[in-house]
CSV table of C-alpha atoms and ligand atoms in Angstrom, one decimal:
chain,number,residue,atom,x,y,z
A,1,GLU,CA,113.3,99.2,88.5
A,2,LYS,CA,110.9,101.3,88.1
A,3,GLY,CA,111.2,100.0,84.9
A,4,GLY,CA,109.7,103.8,82.8
A,5,TYR,CA,107.4,104.3,85.6
A,6,ASP,CA,107.0,107.6,87.3
A,7,THR,CA,106.6,105.6,90.8
A,8,TYR,CA,106.4,102.1,91.6
A,9,MET,CA,102.5,102.2,93.0
A,10,LEU,CA,102.2,102.6,88.6
A,11,LYS,CA,105.0,100.0,87.7
A,12,GLU,CA,102.6,97.6,89.9
A,13,ILE,CA,99.1,98.8,88.5
A,14,TYR,CA,100.6,98.0,85.3
A,15,GLU,CA,102.0,94.6,86.1
A,16,GLN,CA,98.6,93.6,86.6
A,17,PRO,CA,97.8,91.4,83.7
A,18,GLN,CA,100.9,89.6,84.7
A,19,ALA,CA,100.8,88.7,88.1
A,20,LEU,CA,97.8,87.2,86.8
A,21,THR,CA,98.6,85.6,84.5
A,22,ASN,CA,101.0,83.6,87.3
A,23,THR,CA,97.9,83.9,89.8
A,24,LEU,CA,95.9,81.5,87.6
A,25,LEU,CA,99.7,79.6,86.3
A,26,GLY,CA,99.6,76.1,85.9
A,27,ARG,CA,96.2,75.7,88.2
A,28,LEU,CA,93.0,75.9,86.3
A,29,ARG,CA,92.9,72.3,84.7
A,30,ASP,CA,90.0,71.5,81.7
A,31,GLU,CA,86.8,72.2,80.8
A,32,LYS,CA,84.3,71.3,84.1
A,33,GLY,CA,85.9,73.8,86.4
A,34,GLU,CA,88.7,71.8,88.0
A,35,VAL,CA,91.5,72.9,89.7
A,36,ASP,CA,94.3,72.6,90.7
A,37,LEU,CA,95.8,73.9,93.6
A,38,ASP,CA,98.6,71.7,95.9
A,39,ILE,CA,96.1,72.3,99.1
A,40,ASP,CA,97.4,70.0,101.7
A,41,LEU,CA,93.2,69.7,102.7
A,42,ASP,CA,90.3,67.2,102.3
A,43,PRO,CA,88.6,69.7,101.4
A,44,ARG,CA,85.1,68.2,102.2
A,45,SER,CA,86.4,68.0,105.8
A,46,PHE,CA,84.5,72.4,106.4
A,47,LYS,CA,81.4,73.5,108.1
A,48,ARG,CA,82.5,77.2,108.1
A,49,ILE,CA,84.8,79.5,107.0
A,50,SER,CA,86.5,82.0,108.8
A,51,ILE,CA,88.6,84.9,106.9
A,52,VAL,CA,90.4,87.2,108.8
A,53,ALA,CA,93.2,90.8,107.1
A,54,CYS,CA,93.7,94.2,107.6
A,55,GLY,CA,93.4,96.7,105.3
A,56,THR,CA,93.2,95.9,101.6
A,57,ALA,CA,93.4,91.5,102.0
A,58,TYR,CA,90.4,91.7,104.7
A,59,TYR,CA,89.0,93.5,101.5
A,60,ALA,CA,89.7,90.6,98.9
A,61,GLY,CA,88.4,87.9,101.5
A,62,LEU,CA,85.3,90.1,102.0
A,63,VAL,CA,85.3,89.3,98.4
A,64,GLY,CA,86.7,85.7,98.6
A,65,GLU,CA,83.3,85.3,101.5
A,66,TYR,CA,80.8,86.9,98.4
A,67,LEU,CA,82.5,83.9,96.5
A,68,ILE,CA,82.7,80.4,97.7
A,69,GLU,CA,78.8,80.9,99.5
A,70,GLN,CA,77.4,81.7,95.8
A,71,LEU,CA,79.9,79.0,94.7
A,72,ALA,CA,80.3,76.6,97.3
A,73,ARG,CA,77.4,77.7,100.0
A,74,ILE,CA,79.5,76.9,102.9
A,75,PRO,CA,78.5,79.8,105.7
A,76,VAL,CA,81.8,81.8,105.5
A,77,GLU,CA,83.0,85.0,108.1
A,78,VAL,CA,85.1,87.4,107.5
A,79,ASP,CA,86.8,89.7,109.9
A,80,VAL,CA,89.2,92.6,111.0
A,81,ALA,CA,92.0,90.4,112.0
A,82,SER,CA,93.2,92.7,115.4
A,83,GLU,CA,89.5,91.9,115.9
A,84,TYR,CA,89.2,88.1,116.1
A,85,ARG,CA,92.1,87.9,118.0
A,86,TYR,CA,91.3,88.7,121.3
A,87,ARG,CA,87.0,88.4,120.6
A,88,ASN,CA,87.7,85.4,122.3
A,89,PRO,CA,86.0,83.4,118.4
A,90,LEU,CA,84.4,80.1,118.2
A,91,VAL,CA,86.8,77.9,116.8
A,92,GLY,CA,85.7,74.1,115.6
A,93,GLU,CA,87.4,71.2,114.1
A,94,ASN,CA,84.7,71.6,111.4
A,95,THR,CA,86.2,75.4,111.0
A,96,LEU,CA,89.0,76.2,107.9
A,97,ALA,CA,90.3,80.1,108.9
A,98,ILE,CA,91.8,81.7,105.7
A,99,ALA,CA,94.4,84.3,106.8
A,100,VAL,CA,94.8,87.0,103.8
A,101,SER,CA,98.3,88.0,103.7
A,102,GLN,CA,100.5,89.9,100.9
A,103,SER,CA,103.1,89.9,103.6
A,104,GLY,CA,102.0,87.0,105.0
A,105,GLU,CA,104.5,88.9,108.7
A,106,THR,CA,101.5,91.6,110.3
A,107,ILE,CA,101.6,90.7,113.5
A,108,ASP,CA,97.4,90.5,114.1
A,109,THR,CA,96.8,89.1,111.4
A,110,LEU,CA,99.6,86.0,113.0
A,111,GLU,CA,97.9,86.4,116.2
A,112,ALA,CA,93.7,86.0,115.2
A,113,MET,CA,95.2,82.8,113.0
A,114,ARG,CA,97.2,81.1,116.0
A,115,GLU,CA,94.3,82.1,118.1
A,116,ALA,CA,91.9,80.0,115.2
A,117,LYS,CA,94.6,76.9,115.4
A,118,LYS,CA,94.8,77.2,119.1
A,119,GLY,CA,90.4,76.1,118.4
A,120,GLY,CA,91.3,73.9,116.8
A,121,ALA,CA,90.7,75.7,113.3
A,122,GLN,CA,92.7,73.7,109.6
A,123,THR,CA,94.0,76.8,108.6
A,124,LEU,CA,95.6,78.2,105.3
A,125,GLY,CA,97.5,80.9,104.0
A,126,VAL,CA,95.9,82.9,101.1
A,127,ILE,CA,99.7,84.8,100.7
A,128,ASN,CA,101.9,86.4,98.4
A,129,ALA,CA,105.4,86.5,99.9
A,130,LYS,CA,107.7,82.6,99.9
A,131,GLY,CA,108.8,81.4,103.1
A,132,SER,CA,106.9,84.7,105.3
A,133,SER,CA,106.2,84.2,109.1
A,134,MET,CA,102.9,82.6,107.9
A,135,THR,CA,104.0,80.0,105.4
A,136,ARG,CA,105.6,78.7,108.5
A,137,GLU,CA,102.5,78.1,110.7
A,138,LEU,CA,99.7,77.6,108.7
A,139,ASP,CA,99.2,74.0,108.1
A,140,SER,CA,98.9,75.1,104.1
A,141,THR,CA,99.3,78.1,101.9
A,142,LEU,CA,98.1,79.3,98.7
A,143,TYR,CA,100.1,81.4,96.8
A,144,ILE,CA,98.6,84.5,94.6
A,145,HIS,CA,102.0,85.2,92.9
A,146,ALA,CA,101.9,88.6,92.2
A,147,GLY,CA,106.0,88.9,92.7
A,148,PRO,CA,107.1,91.8,94.4
A,149,GLU,CA,105.1,94.7,95.4
A,150,ILE,CA,107.6,98.2,96.5
A,151,GLY,CA,104.5,100.5,96.4
A,152,VAL,CA,103.3,101.0,100.7
A,153,ALA,CA,99.7,101.4,98.3
A,154,SER,CA,98.0,97.4,97.5
A,155,THR,CA,97.3,97.3,94.4
A,156,LYS,CA,98.4,93.6,92.2
A,157,ALA,CA,99.0,92.1,95.7
A,158,TYR,CA,94.3,93.4,95.6
A,159,THR,CA,93.3,91.8,92.1
A,160,SER,CA,95.5,88.5,92.8
A,161,MET,CA,94.1,87.7,96.3
A,162,VAL,CA,90.7,88.4,95.1
A,163,SER,CA,91.6,85.6,91.9
A,164,ALA,CA,93.0,83.4,94.1
A,165,PHE,CA,89.8,83.5,96.1
A,166,LEU,CA,87.7,82.9,93.5
A,167,MET,CA,90.0,79.4,92.3
A,168,LEU,CA,89.8,78.3,95.5
A,169,ALA,CA,86.3,78.6,95.7
A,170,LEU,CA,86.0,76.7,92.4
A,171,TRP,CA,88.0,74.3,93.7
A,172,LEU,CA,85.0,74.0,96.7
A,173,GLY,CA,81.8,73.7,95.1
A,174,ARG,CA,83.8,71.4,92.5
A,175,THR,CA,84.9,69.1,95.1
A,176,ARG,CA,81.9,69.3,97.3
A,177,GLY,CA,79.3,69.4,94.8
A,178,THR,CA,77.4,72.2,94.4
A,179,LEU,CA,78.8,73.5,91.1
A,180,SER,CA,77.7,71.8,88.1
A,181,ASP,CA,79.7,71.2,85.6
A,182,LYS,CA,79.2,73.4,83.1
A,183,GLU,CA,78.9,76.1,85.6
A,184,GLY,CA,82.9,75.4,86.5
A,185,ALA,CA,83.5,75.8,82.8
A,186,GLU,CA,82.1,78.9,82.5
A,187,LEU,CA,83.5,80.5,85.5
A,188,LEU,CA,86.5,79.2,84.5
A,189,HIS,CA,86.9,80.4,81.3
A,190,ALA,CA,85.8,84.1,83.5
A,191,ALA,CA,88.8,83.3,85.2
A,192,ARG,CA,91.0,82.9,82.1
A,193,GLU,CA,90.6,86.2,80.7
A,194,LEU,CA,91.6,87.9,83.6
A,195,PRO,CA,94.8,89.3,82.4
A,196,ARG,CA,93.8,90.2,79.0
A,197,LEU,CA,90.4,91.9,80.3
A,198,VAL,CA,92.9,94.1,83.0
A,199,GLU,CA,95.0,94.5,80.1
A,200,GLU,CA,92.1,95.8,77.7
A,201,ALA,CA,91.2,98.3,80.9
A,202,LEU,CA,95.2,99.6,81.1
A,203,LYS,CA,94.4,100.7,77.4
A,204,PRO,CA,95.6,104.4,76.8
A,205,GLU,CA,92.5,105.5,76.1
A,206,ARG,CA,91.2,104.5,78.8
A,207,VAL,CA,93.3,105.2,81.4
A,208,ALA,CA,92.9,108.6,80.2
A,209,ARG,CA,89.9,108.9,80.8
A,210,ILE,CA,90.0,107.7,84.3
A,211,LYS,CA,92.8,110.3,84.7
A,212,GLU,CA,90.2,113.1,83.2
A,213,VAL,CA,87.8,112.3,85.5
A,214,ALA,CA,90.3,112.3,88.8
A,215,GLU,CA,91.4,115.9,87.5
A,216,LYS,CA,88.4,117.4,87.8
A,217,TYR,CA,86.9,116.2,90.9
A,218,ALA,CA,90.6,116.2,92.7
A,219,HIS,CA,89.9,119.5,94.9
A,220,ALA,CA,86.7,117.8,96.3
A,221,SER,CA,87.7,117.6,100.5
A,222,ASP,CA,84.9,114.4,100.5
A,223,TYR,CA,83.9,111.5,98.2
A,224,LEU,CA,81.5,108.1,98.7
A,225,PHE,CA,82.2,105.1,97.0
A,226,LEU,CA,79.1,103.1,96.1
A,227,GLY,CA,79.2,99.1,95.1
A,228,ARG,CA,76.4,96.4,95.2
A,229,GLY,CA,77.1,92.6,95.4
A,230,VAL,CA,80.4,92.0,95.1
A,231,ASN,CA,80.8,94.8,94.1
A,232,SER,CA,79.9,96.3,97.8
A,233,PRO,CA,84.0,95.6,98.5
A,234,THR,CA,85.1,96.7,95.5
A,235,ALA,CA,83.5,100.5,96.7
A,236,PHE,CA,85.5,100.3,99.8
A,237,GLU,CA,88.9,99.2,98.4
A,238,GLY,CA,88.1,102.7,96.7
A,239,ALA,CA,88.1,104.8,98.6
A,240,LEU,CA,90.5,103.1,101.4
A,241,LYS,CA,92.8,103.7,97.8
A,242,LEU,CA,92.2,107.6,98.1
A,243,LYS,CA,92.3,107.9,101.7
A,244,GLU,CA,95.8,106.6,101.9
A,245,ILE,CA,97.4,108.2,98.7
A,246,SER,CA,95.7,111.7,98.0
A,247,TYR,CA,94.5,112.0,101.9
A,248,ILE,CA,91.0,113.2,100.4
A,249,HIS,CA,88.3,111.8,103.9
A,250,ALA,CA,86.7,109.4,101.7
A,251,GLU,CA,83.7,106.6,102.7
A,252,ALA,CA,82.4,103.8,101.0
A,253,TYR,CA,78.5,102.3,101.7
A,254,ALA,CA,77.0,98.8,100.2
A,255,ALA,CA,74.2,101.6,98.2
A,256,GLY,CA,71.2,100.1,99.2
A,257,GLU,CA,72.6,100.7,102.8
A,258,MET,CA,73.3,105.2,101.3
A,259,LYS,CA,69.5,105.6,102.5
A,260,HIS,CA,69.7,104.9,106.5
A,261,GLY,CA,72.4,108.0,106.8
A,262,PRO,CA,75.2,108.7,104.5
A,263,ILE,CA,72.7,110.6,102.0
A,264,ALA,CA,73.0,113.1,104.5
A,265,LEU,CA,76.3,113.8,103.0
A,266,ILE,CA,75.0,114.1,99.8
A,267,ASP,CA,75.2,117.9,98.2
A,268,GLU,CA,76.5,119.4,95.2
A,269,LYS,CA,80.1,119.3,95.8
A,270,LEU,CA,80.4,115.4,96.9
A,271,PRO,CA,82.1,113.1,94.3
A,272,VAL,CA,79.8,109.5,94.2
A,273,ALA,CA,81.8,106.6,92.2
A,274,VAL,CA,79.5,104.4,91.7
A,275,ILE,CA,80.2,101.6,90.5
A,276,ALA,CA,77.0,99.4,88.3
A,277,THR,CA,78.7,97.2,86.5
A,278,GLU,CA,77.0,94.4,84.8
A,279,SER,CA,76.1,92.7,87.9
A,280,ARG,CA,72.0,91.0,88.5
A,281,LEU,CA,71.4,93.9,90.4
A,282,LEU,CA,72.3,96.9,87.9
A,283,GLU,CA,68.7,98.2,88.2
A,284,LYS,CA,68.8,98.1,92.3
A,285,THR,CA,72.7,100.1,91.9
A,286,ILE,CA,71.1,102.1,88.9
A,287,SER,CA,67.9,103.6,91.4
A,288,ASN,CA,70.4,104.0,94.4
A,289,VAL,CA,72.2,106.7,92.1
A,290,GLN,CA,69.4,108.6,91.5
A,291,GLU,CA,68.7,109.1,95.0
A,292,VAL,CA,72.2,110.9,94.9
A,293,ARG,CA,70.9,113.0,91.3
A,294,ALA,CA,67.9,114.0,94.0
A,295,ARG,CA,70.4,115.0,96.2
A,296,ALA,CA,72.8,117.1,93.4
A,297,GLY,CA,75.2,114.4,94.0
A,298,LYS,CA,78.3,114.9,91.1
A,299,VAL,CA,77.7,111.1,90.0
A,300,ILE,CA,80.6,109.3,88.4
A,301,LEU,CA,79.8,106.1,87.2
A,302,PHE,CA,81.4,103.1,86.2
A,303,LEU,CA,79.8,101.4,83.3
A,304,SER,CA,80.3,97.8,81.5
A,305,ASP,CA,81.3,98.9,77.5
A,306,GLY,CA,78.3,99.2,75.5
A,307,ASP,CA,75.7,100.1,78.8
A,308,GLU,CA,74.6,103.3,76.9
A,309,GLU,CA,71.5,102.8,78.1
A,310,ASN,CA,72.4,103.6,81.7
A,311,ALA,CA,75.0,106.5,80.8
A,312,GLN,CA,72.6,109.9,80.9
A,313,HIS,CA,72.4,108.6,84.3
A,314,GLY,CA,75.6,110.1,86.1
A,315,ASP,CA,77.6,113.1,85.6
A,316,ASP,CA,80.8,111.5,84.1
A,317,VAL,CA,80.6,108.3,83.1
A,318,VAL,CA,84.1,105.9,82.6
A,319,TYR,CA,83.3,102.7,80.9
A,320,LEU,CA,85.0,99.4,81.8
A,321,PRO,CA,85.6,96.4,79.5
A,322,ARG,CA,82.5,93.9,80.0
A,323,ALA,CA,82.6,90.9,82.9
A,324,HIS,CA,81.0,87.8,84.1
A,325,GLU,CA,79.8,89.1,87.6
A,326,MET,CA,82.1,87.0,89.3
A,327,VAL,CA,85.7,88.3,88.4
A,328,SER,CA,84.4,92.6,87.5
A,329,PRO,CA,85.3,92.7,90.8
A,330,VAL,CA,89.2,91.7,89.3
A,331,VAL,CA,88.6,94.6,86.5
A,332,ASN,CA,86.8,97.3,88.4
A,333,ALA,CA,89.3,97.3,90.9
A,334,VAL,CA,91.9,98.8,88.1
A,335,ALA,CA,89.8,101.7,88.2
A,336,MET,CA,89.2,102.3,92.2
A,337,GLN,CA,93.1,102.0,92.0
A,338,LEU,CA,93.7,104.3,88.6
A,339,LEU,CA,91.2,106.6,90.4
A,340,ALA,CA,93.5,107.3,93.8
A,341,TYR,CA,96.4,107.6,91.5
A,342,PHE,CA,96.0,110.4,89.7
A,343,THR,CA,94.1,112.0,92.3
A,344,ALA,CA,96.7,112.1,94.2
A,345,SER,CA,99.4,113.2,91.9
A,346,ALA,CA,96.7,115.8,91.0
A,347,LEU,CA,96.8,117.4,93.9
A,348,GLY,CA,102.0,117.0,94.3
A,349,LYS,CA,101.1,114.1,96.9
A,350,ASP,CA,104.0,110.9,96.6
A,351,VAL,CA,102.5,108.1,95.8
A,352,ASP,CA,105.4,105.3,96.3
A,353,LYS,CA,105.5,107.1,99.8
A,354,PRO,CA,102.4,108.2,101.5
A,355,ARG,CA,102.2,109.8,105.3
A,356,ASN,CA,101.9,108.2,108.6
A,357,LEU,CA,102.3,104.5,106.3
A,358,ALA,CA,104.4,101.6,106.4
A,359,LYS,CA,104.7,98.8,103.7
A,360,SER,CA,104.5,95.7,106.6
A,361,VAL,CA,102.6,96.0,110.0
A,362,THR,CA,104.4,94.5,112.3
A,363,VAL,CA,103.7,96.0,115.7
A,364,GLU,CA,99.8,95.7,117.0
B,1,F6R,C1,96.2,99.2,101.9
B,1,F6R,C2,97.7,98.9,102.4
B,1,F6R,C3,97.3,97.5,103.8
B,1,F6R,C4,97.5,96.4,103.8
B,1,F6R,C5,96.9,96.0,104.2
B,1,F6R,C6,97.6,94.8,105.2
B,1,F6R,O1,96.9,99.2,100.2
B,1,F6R,O2,98.4,98.8,101.8
B,1,F6R,O3,96.0,98.2,104.2
B,1,F6R,O4,96.6,95.8,103.4
B,1,F6R,O5,98.1,95.8,106.2
B,1,F6R,O6,99.1,93.4,105.2
B,1,F6R,P1,99.0,92.3,103.8
B,1,F6R,O7,98.5,92.4,103.3
B,1,F6R,O8,100.7,93.1,104.2
B,1,F6R,O9,98.2,91.8,105.6
């Protein structure tokens, strides 16, 4: 049932090229960036968007915020569902509320959406599980089609959610006229490349490199993750995965925020994983890396293939397939999953049954 893999988690990590193919299947229409999502809502009727979710799905929502604001120029806010539901949120008829959930059953997310609906919002789910409670209550559902996810730590659902947000952003951007034919076509092309890029990221020599780095730092007591822009959520997701399955204390920050506090934690014992793949902010990320190294922190640098110039800034360098910045969170997340996976395995932890965690959280 684990298809020859030791764990469900590893099986699901390797299923990602197929899961992403299924997420995108039949939805990318033509070379002008038109997408067909079969969403029964009028994209021109929204003035703002509220995304609510928990855990990994919340981080997918943060990537969604970035993509939608960039491509469709609609203000987006993202909330942890357990906060949104109790903070008497300002909702209006021109609000689109989006729930993000693998299971479609997480009680806080479901209740947050009931709250949004009460306030007059139109509601949409970005959901994996067919026929789940959320899909029955929301106005419309964009299924991510990642297939059943058994491993407690979410992997393929995350990358499929992020890809679904890319399509949503394209849909909103194209129908609202904020995205040109050319930009649309370019992003659509980038989306189509995702399954292949993730397959590339899972090539044996690349996986072996991440395993090597993971094992080198497996006995660290703390970890810091840094990323910027559309990849700051990738850092949050990396820290969450590591905490969940290896029980190593990990924190994540948007790299530019480091000097406002967390820099005090840096010493020669602290591994700092930095997502520094190709981006318009890469130079800024590298200067944050120099701040870490000046304090003797150990930098694990994730760079795009071919970036030899920046390799000197890392104690350890991991190369990742080069991707369009807007889709890079999908490719980079795979590296975060593998880092967490091999750290936990090196420590002998049961990654499919992490202590204290359940797959679906249906109690408050
Ligand atoms: C992390 C993880 C959890 C879930 C969260 C939301 O690996 O699995 O953080 O992401 O409990 O679950 P869903 O997406 O089912 O609403």
